[in-house]
Amino acid sequence: MSGAETAQNEQVFSSNLLQGKKALVLGVANKRSIAWAIAQTLSRHGAQLAFTYQGDRIKDSVEKLVTTLPKKSPLFPCDVTKPEDIKNLYDGVRAEFGTLNYLVHCIAFAKKEDLEGRIIDTSREGYLMAHEVSAYSLLTVAKGAEPLMEKEGGSIVALTYLGSEKVVQNYNVMGMAKASLESGVRYLAHELGPKNIRVNGVSAGPVNTLAARGISGFTKMLDFHRQKAALCRNVEVEEVANTAFFLLSPLGSGITGEIIYVDAGYRIMGM
Ligand code: NAD
Ligand code: 0WE
């Protein structure tokens, strides 16, 4: 491996910066999930965590991961398209934690058929599904968190992708949904700012997760990204997690409504 390809972050950082803080992480599916990398990082900096999982199908794998953390973490089922799940989630978080400091949104979904072919052919149902799960859900989970964050202030981070503002072949309806998500970040930042709740987005370069591996030609995309990126490499999931940590933590106290790119300098390149 050349120097440029070697991970730059072999050093693992820990601190007490988040000691006594409580974080809810949405979107862990397995050990490769960006949400899991963020959870581990928050835990290493002292935070206490709660998790959601989408359905019984992944309950066991999430449970197994969560028991590897030093502090016991409550786990709640939550399909964001089910309002009763969101209500039960926050009833549970209130009972376990009383307050909440941080919320991490790592959820996206579009039908496979809408991530290929022509965007013009997107069905109404597929469009609505992608937007409901990937963008509208930020509002519903933020709404649940708001009363729990009011006392101490809080911070929310959502994961997004460059396909929101530039055309990335086949990202299609997910690009529209991410544009909506990013706009939601700004409107929420304005609305929750007076309560000292910050809201930001982390725009990650392509990472080989479960969601990514469902996409045909993903390995080619990683190669292309590596060739074009200023740092001549792909991003490591730990780098995405460190930025989410920074934004959530007091280090990010002056930042809200922003989208920060963790893409090894891909987006800045012209030719
Ligand atoms: P992942 O598959 O590990 O995570 C996606 C999560 O969304 C899963 O945990 C899944 O259970 C959850 N989800 C889907 N539908 C849901 C629903 N109805 N209710 C509740 N949860 C639901 O993949 P990932 O790559 O870690 O994705 C996390 C986030 O990162 C997503 O927002 C994705 O768009 C974003 N992102 C990914 C990449 C990448 O290349 N992997 C790049 C930039 C941004
Ligand atoms: O946000 C994402 C992926 C989100 C995603 C992935 C899937 C695969 C399986 C949403 N829905 C589904 N539905 C499925 O059935 N990324 C940023 C990763 C990604 O996805 C792409 C990309 C990149 C990068 C799709 C097409 C082109 C590029």
Short mmCIF file of C-alpha atoms and ligand atoms in Angstrom, two decimals:
data_model
loop_
_atom_site.label_atom_id
_atom_site.label_comp_id
_atom_site.label_asym_id
_atom_site.label_seq_id
_atom_site.Cartn_x
_atom_site.Cartn_y
_atom_site.Cartn_z
CA MET A 1 0.00 0.00 0.00
CA SER A 2 1.35 3.47 -0.87
CA GLY A 3 1.48 6.20 1.76
CA ALA A 4 -1.47 7.96 0.19
CA GLU A 5 -3.61 4.85 0.46
CA THR A 6 -2.67 4.09 4.04
CA ALA A 7 -5.27 5.01 6.63
CA GLN A 8 -4.24 8.27 8.26
CA ASN A 9 -6.04 7.57 11.48
CA GLU A 10 -4.47 4.48 12.92
CA GLN A 11 -4.30 6.36 16.18
CA VAL A 12 -7.49 5.92 18.18
CA PHE A 13 -8.47 8.90 20.31
CA SER A 14 -10.31 8.75 23.63
CA SER A 15 -11.29 11.44 26.11
CA ASN A 16 -13.78 12.30 28.84
CA LEU A 17 -15.34 15.01 26.70
CA LEU A 18 -18.72 13.25 26.61
CA GLN A 19 -18.65 11.88 30.17
CA GLY A 20 -22.19 11.91 31.60
CA LYS A 21 -23.70 12.70 28.19
CA LYS A 22 -26.48 10.64 26.67
CA ALA A 23 -26.74 9.83 22.99
CA LEU A 24 -29.35 8.08 20.86
CA VAL A 25 -28.02 6.43 17.70
CA LEU A 26 -30.39 5.46 14.87
CA GLY A 27 -29.31 3.20 12.02
CA VAL A 28 -27.04 0.45 13.29
CA ALA A 29 -27.62 -2.64 11.15
CA ASN A 30 -24.28 -4.43 11.53
CA LYS A 31 -20.61 -3.89 12.38
CA ARG A 32 -19.98 -2.06 9.11
CA SER A 33 -22.72 0.54 9.68
CA ILE A 34 -21.58 4.15 9.85
CA ALA A 35 -23.90 4.43 12.87
CA TRP A 36 -21.89 1.73 14.65
CA ALA A 37 -18.60 3.53 14.01
CA ILE A 38 -20.12 6.72 15.42
CA ALA A 39 -21.50 4.85 18.44
CA GLN A 40 -18.11 3.33 19.25
CA THR A 41 -16.44 6.72 18.96
CA LEU A 42 -19.00 8.43 21.21
CA SER A 43 -18.58 5.61 23.70
CA ARG A 44 -14.76 5.99 23.68
CA HIS A 45 -15.26 9.64 24.62
CA GLY A 46 -17.41 8.66 27.59
CA ALA A 47 -20.98 8.94 26.29
CA GLN A 48 -23.76 6.63 27.38
CA LEU A 49 -25.69 5.27 24.40
CA ALA A 50 -29.12 4.09 23.37
CA PHE A 51 -29.84 2.42 20.06
CA THR A 52 -32.68 1.62 17.72
CA TYR A 53 -32.91 -1.23 15.27
CA GLN A 54 -35.25 -1.42 12.32
CA GLY A 55 -36.85 -4.82 12.77
CA ASP A 56 -36.67 -8.27 14.33
CA ARG A 57 -34.51 -9.39 11.41
CA ILE A 58 -31.52 -7.39 12.69
CA LYS A 59 -32.33 -7.36 16.41
CA ASP A 60 -29.86 -10.13 17.27
CA SER A 61 -26.92 -8.64 15.38
CA VAL A 62 -27.46 -5.20 16.93
CA GLU A 63 -27.88 -6.72 20.39
CA LYS A 64 -24.58 -8.59 19.98
CA LEU A 65 -22.70 -5.44 18.97
CA VAL A 66 -24.17 -3.34 21.74
CA THR A 67 -23.11 -5.75 24.48
CA THR A 68 -19.46 -5.15 23.46
CA LEU A 69 -19.69 -1.56 24.76
CA PRO A 70 -18.47 -0.86 28.32
CA LYS A 71 -21.75 0.74 29.49
CA LYS A 72 -25.08 -1.04 29.28
CA SER A 73 -27.08 0.48 26.43
CA PRO A 74 -30.84 0.29 25.99
CA LEU A 75 -32.09 -0.92 22.63
CA PHE A 76 -35.44 -0.02 21.05
CA PRO A 77 -37.17 -1.28 17.94
CA CYS A 78 -37.94 1.60 15.60
CA ASP A 79 -39.16 1.61 12.04
CA VAL A 80 -39.28 5.34 11.29
CA THR A 81 -42.34 4.89 9.08
CA LYS A 82 -44.32 3.81 12.18
CA PRO A 83 -45.38 6.73 14.42
CA GLU A 84 -46.11 4.35 17.32
CA ASP A 85 -42.49 3.12 17.18
CA ILE A 86 -41.22 6.68 17.53
CA LYS A 87 -43.54 7.32 20.46
CA ASN A 88 -42.46 4.12 22.22
CA LEU A 89 -38.83 4.96 21.49
CA TYR A 90 -38.97 8.32 23.26
CA ASP A 91 -41.08 6.97 26.12
CA GLY A 92 -38.30 4.42 26.56
CA VAL A 93 -35.46 6.95 26.26
CA ARG A 94 -37.18 9.23 28.80
CA ALA A 95 -37.60 6.32 31.22
CA GLU A 96 -33.97 5.19 30.84
CA PHE A 97 -32.13 8.51 30.51
CA GLY A 98 -34.48 11.31 31.62
CA THR A 99 -32.65 13.71 29.29
CA LEU A 100 -30.90 13.42 25.94
CA ASN A 101 -27.84 15.32 24.72
CA TYR A 102 -27.15 13.86 21.30
CA LEU A 103 -29.09 12.34 18.42
CA VAL A 104 -27.46 10.61 15.45
CA HIS A 105 -29.55 9.94 12.32
CA CYS A 106 -27.99 7.32 9.99
CA ILE A 107 -31.04 6.12 8.12
CA ALA A 108 -31.74 5.98 4.41
CA PHE A 109 -33.76 3.77 2.13
CA ALA A 110 -34.93 3.71 -1.46
CA LYS A 111 -36.25 0.75 -3.41
CA LYS A 112 -33.54 -1.01 -5.36
CA GLU A 113 -35.37 -0.35 -8.63
CA ASP A 114 -35.20 3.39 -7.90
CA LEU A 115 -31.39 3.31 -7.58
CA GLU A 116 -30.93 2.28 -11.19
CA GLY A 117 -32.36 3.27 -14.54
CA ARG A 118 -33.95 6.66 -15.23
CA ILE A 119 -35.06 8.98 -12.44
CA ILE A 120 -37.94 10.01 -14.69
CA ASP A 121 -39.36 6.52 -14.16
CA THR A 122 -39.45 6.80 -10.36
CA SER A 123 -42.83 5.66 -9.10
CA ARG A 124 -44.86 7.88 -6.81
CA GLU A 125 -44.69 5.18 -4.18
CA GLY A 126 -40.91 4.85 -4.52
CA TYR A 127 -40.45 8.60 -4.33
CA LEU A 128 -42.58 8.84 -1.20
CA MET A 129 -40.86 5.88 0.42
CA ALA A 130 -37.35 7.30 -0.12
CA HIS A 131 -38.38 10.69 1.20
CA GLU A 132 -40.31 9.37 4.16
CA VAL A 133 -37.53 7.11 5.42
CA SER A 134 -34.52 9.24 4.47
CA ALA A 135 -35.69 12.84 5.00
CA TYR A 136 -39.03 13.18 6.78
CA SER A 137 -37.75 10.90 9.55
CA LEU A 138 -35.25 13.56 10.63
CA LEU A 139 -38.18 15.79 11.57
CA THR A 140 -40.06 13.12 13.50
CA VAL A 141 -37.04 11.95 15.48
CA ALA A 142 -35.96 15.54 16.17
CA LYS A 143 -39.47 16.29 17.42
CA GLY A 144 -39.26 13.39 19.85
CA ALA A 145 -35.83 14.50 21.04
CA GLU A 146 -36.69 18.19 21.48
CA PRO A 147 -38.37 17.98 24.91
CA LEU A 148 -35.59 15.70 26.20
CA MET A 149 -32.89 18.11 24.97
CA GLU A 150 -34.51 21.33 26.17
CA LYS A 151 -33.00 21.35 29.67
CA GLU A 152 -29.31 20.98 28.81
CA GLY A 153 -29.28 21.87 25.10
CA GLY A 154 -28.35 19.26 22.55
CA SER A 155 -26.86 18.38 19.23
CA ILE A 156 -28.15 16.42 16.25
CA VAL A 157 -26.14 14.97 13.38
CA ALA A 158 -27.52 13.39 10.19
CA LEU A 159 -25.56 11.46 7.57
CA THR A 160 -25.81 12.65 3.98
CA TYR A 161 -24.12 12.28 0.61
CA LEU A 162 -22.86 14.47 -2.26
CA GLY A 163 -25.61 13.09 -4.53
CA SER A 164 -27.88 15.72 -2.91
CA GLU A 165 -26.24 18.56 -4.83
CA LYS A 166 -24.33 16.93 -7.70
CA VAL A 167 -25.53 14.29 -10.12
CA VAL A 168 -24.19 10.88 -9.15
CA GLN A 169 -25.32 8.29 -11.64
CA ASN A 170 -28.00 5.97 -10.20
CA TYR A 171 -28.26 7.78 -6.85
CA ASN A 172 -31.42 9.24 -8.38
CA VAL A 173 -34.31 9.57 -5.94
CA MET A 174 -31.92 9.25 -2.99
CA GLY A 175 -30.27 12.45 -4.24
CA MET A 176 -33.59 14.25 -4.04
CA ALA A 177 -34.23 12.81 -0.57
CA LYS A 178 -30.77 13.89 0.66
CA ALA A 179 -31.39 17.40 -0.69
CA SER A 180 -34.53 17.44 1.42
CA LEU A 181 -32.65 16.07 4.43
CA GLU A 182 -29.96 18.76 4.13
CA SER A 183 -32.54 21.50 3.85
CA GLY A 184 -34.21 20.00 6.91
CA VAL A 185 -30.90 20.32 8.77
CA ARG A 186 -30.92 24.08 8.10
CA TYR A 187 -34.57 24.66 8.99
CA LEU A 188 -34.24 22.62 12.17
CA ALA A 189 -31.04 24.47 13.07
CA HIS A 190 -32.95 27.75 12.88
CA GLU A 191 -35.96 26.47 14.76
CA LEU A 192 -34.08 24.69 17.55
CA GLY A 193 -31.27 27.24 17.85
CA PRO A 194 -33.05 29.26 20.57
CA LYS A 195 -33.17 26.07 22.67
CA ASN A 196 -29.42 25.59 22.22
CA ILE A 197 -29.98 22.52 20.07
CA ARG A 198 -27.57 22.36 17.14
CA VAL A 199 -28.27 20.43 13.93
CA ASN A 200 -25.64 19.50 11.36
CA GLY A 201 -24.98 17.09 8.50
CA VAL A 202 -21.94 14.95 7.78
CA SER A 203 -21.55 14.26 4.07
CA ALA A 204 -19.46 11.11 3.80
CA GLY A 205 -17.60 9.84 0.78
CA PRO A 206 -18.52 6.30 -0.32
CA VAL A 207 -18.03 3.73 2.46
CA ASN A 208 -18.40 -0.01 2.01
CA THR A 209 -21.45 -0.69 4.22
CA LEU A 210 -24.45 -2.97 3.86
CA ALA A 211 -26.43 -0.16 2.19
CA ALA A 212 -23.57 0.43 -0.24
CA ARG A 213 -22.98 -3.20 -1.10
CA GLY A 214 -26.53 -3.53 -2.34
CA ILE A 215 -25.49 -1.22 -5.17
CA SER A 216 -24.11 -2.68 -8.37
CA GLY A 217 -20.74 -1.25 -9.38
CA PHE A 218 -19.97 0.08 -5.90
CA THR A 219 -16.37 -1.18 -6.01
CA LYS A 220 -15.88 0.81 -9.24
CA MET A 221 -17.24 3.89 -7.46
CA LEU A 222 -14.71 3.44 -4.65
CA ASP A 223 -11.91 3.22 -7.25
CA PHE A 224 -13.16 6.32 -9.06
CA HIS A 225 -13.43 8.24 -5.80
CA ARG A 226 -9.89 7.28 -4.82
CA GLN A 227 -8.54 8.47 -8.17
CA LYS A 228 -10.23 11.86 -8.05
CA ALA A 229 -10.04 12.72 -4.33
CA ALA A 230 -7.45 15.31 -3.23
CA LEU A 231 -6.10 12.85 -0.66
CA CYS A 232 -5.90 10.12 -3.34
CA ARG A 233 -7.82 7.65 -1.20
CA ASN A 234 -11.23 6.68 0.10
CA VAL A 235 -12.49 7.72 3.52
CA GLU A 236 -12.33 5.45 6.54
CA VAL A 237 -15.54 5.07 8.49
CA GLU A 238 -13.62 6.14 11.62
CA GLU A 239 -12.96 9.51 9.98
CA VAL A 240 -16.67 9.99 9.42
CA ALA A 241 -17.27 9.01 13.05
CA ASN A 242 -14.65 11.44 14.37
CA THR A 243 -16.33 14.31 12.53
CA ALA A 244 -19.75 13.35 13.89
CA PHE A 245 -18.18 13.27 17.37
CA PHE A 246 -16.58 16.69 16.86
CA LEU A 247 -19.88 18.23 15.72
CA LEU A 248 -21.85 16.71 18.58
CA SER A 249 -19.27 17.56 21.24
CA PRO A 250 -18.58 20.97 22.82
CA LEU A 251 -15.79 21.34 20.23
CA GLY A 252 -18.53 22.03 17.68
CA SER A 253 -20.45 24.49 19.88
CA GLY A 254 -20.35 27.32 17.32
CA ILE A 255 -21.51 25.22 14.38
CA THR A 256 -25.12 24.66 13.38
CA GLY A 257 -27.00 24.21 10.12
CA GLU A 258 -23.84 23.11 8.31
CA ILE A 259 -23.00 20.19 6.07
CA ILE A 260 -19.40 19.07 6.61
CA TYR A 261 -17.77 16.94 3.91
CA VAL A 262 -15.71 13.97 5.02
CA ASP A 263 -14.78 12.84 1.54
CA ALA A 264 -10.96 12.93 1.35
CA GLY A 265 -11.30 16.11 -0.71
CA TYR A 266 -13.43 14.69 -3.50
CA ARG A 267 -15.97 17.50 -3.80
CA ILE A 268 -13.50 20.35 -4.18
CA MET A 269 -12.00 18.95 -7.38
CA GLY A 270 -12.87 20.34 -10.80
CA MET A 271 -10.47 18.83 -13.27
P1 NAD B 1 -26.44 0.77 6.75
O1 NAD B 1 -27.20 -0.16 5.88
O2 NAD B 1 -25.52 0.16 7.72
O3 NAD B 1 -27.43 1.76 7.50
C1 NAD B 1 -28.67 2.16 6.98
C2 NAD B 1 -29.65 2.02 8.11
O4 NAD B 1 -30.94 2.51 7.76
C3 NAD B 1 -29.85 0.53 8.54
O5 NAD B 1 -29.52 0.40 9.89
C4 NAD B 1 -31.33 0.32 8.31
O6 NAD B 1 -31.89 -0.54 9.27
C5 NAD B 1 -31.86 1.73 8.47
N1 NAD B 1 -33.22 1.89 7.94
C6 NAD B 1 -33.65 1.74 6.67
N2 NAD B 1 -34.99 1.89 6.61
C7 NAD B 1 -35.41 2.16 7.88
C8 NAD B 1 -36.67 2.39 8.49
N3 NAD B 1 -37.82 2.39 7.77
N4 NAD B 1 -36.73 2.61 9.82
C9 NAD B 1 -35.60 2.62 10.56
N5 NAD B 1 -34.37 2.38 10.06
C10 NAD B 1 -34.28 2.16 8.73
O7 NAD B 1 -25.65 1.75 5.75
P2 NAD B 1 -24.81 3.08 6.00
O8 NAD B 1 -24.02 3.27 4.76
O9 NAD B 1 -24.13 3.01 7.31
O10 NAD B 1 -25.92 4.22 6.04
C11 NAD B 1 -26.09 5.13 7.10
C12 NAD B 1 -26.30 6.55 6.57
O11 NAD B 1 -25.11 6.99 5.94
C13 NAD B 1 -27.41 6.69 5.55
O12 NAD B 1 -28.11 7.89 5.79
C14 NAD B 1 -26.65 6.80 4.24
O13 NAD B 1 -27.37 7.50 3.28
C15 NAD B 1 -25.45 7.58 4.72
N6 NAD B 1 -24.29 7.56 3.83
C16 NAD B 1 -23.73 6.38 3.42
C17 NAD B 1 -22.61 6.40 2.59
C18 NAD B 1 -21.98 5.13 2.10
O14 NAD B 1 -21.26 5.15 1.12
N7 NAD B 1 -22.20 4.01 2.76
C19 NAD B 1 -22.07 7.63 2.17
C20 NAD B 1 -22.66 8.81 2.61
C21 NAD B 1 -23.77 8.77 3.44
O1 0WE B 2 -26.93 6.72 0.85
C1 0WE B 2 -26.37 5.77 0.32
C2 0WE B 2 -27.07 4.44 0.12
C3 0WE B 2 -28.46 4.44 0.61
C4 0WE B 2 -29.30 3.28 0.16
C5 0WE B 2 -28.79 2.05 -0.24
C6 0WE B 2 -29.66 1.03 -0.61
C7 0WE B 2 -29.16 -0.30 -1.10
C8 0WE B 2 -30.18 -1.40 -0.92
C9 0WE B 2 -30.66 3.47 0.14
N1 0WE B 2 -31.51 2.49 -0.22
C10 0WE B 2 -31.03 1.28 -0.58
N2 0WE B 2 -31.93 0.32 -0.95
C11 0WE B 2 -31.58 -0.97 -1.18
O2 0WE B 2 -32.44 -1.79 -1.55
N3 0WE B 2 -25.08 5.95 -0.14
C12 0WE B 2 -24.50 7.28 -0.08
C13 0WE B 2 -24.27 4.89 -0.76
C14 0WE B 2 -24.48 4.96 -2.23
O3 0WE B 2 -25.58 4.46 -2.79
C15 0WE B 2 -25.52 4.70 -4.15
C16 0WE B 2 -24.35 5.38 -4.44
C17 0WE B 2 -23.67 5.56 -3.20
C18 0WE B 2 -22.38 6.26 -3.00
C19 0WE B 2 -26.44 4.38 -5.15
C20 0WE B 2 -26.13 4.72 -6.47
C21 0WE B 2 -24.98 5.41 -6.77
C22 0WE B 2 -24.05 5.76 -5.75
#
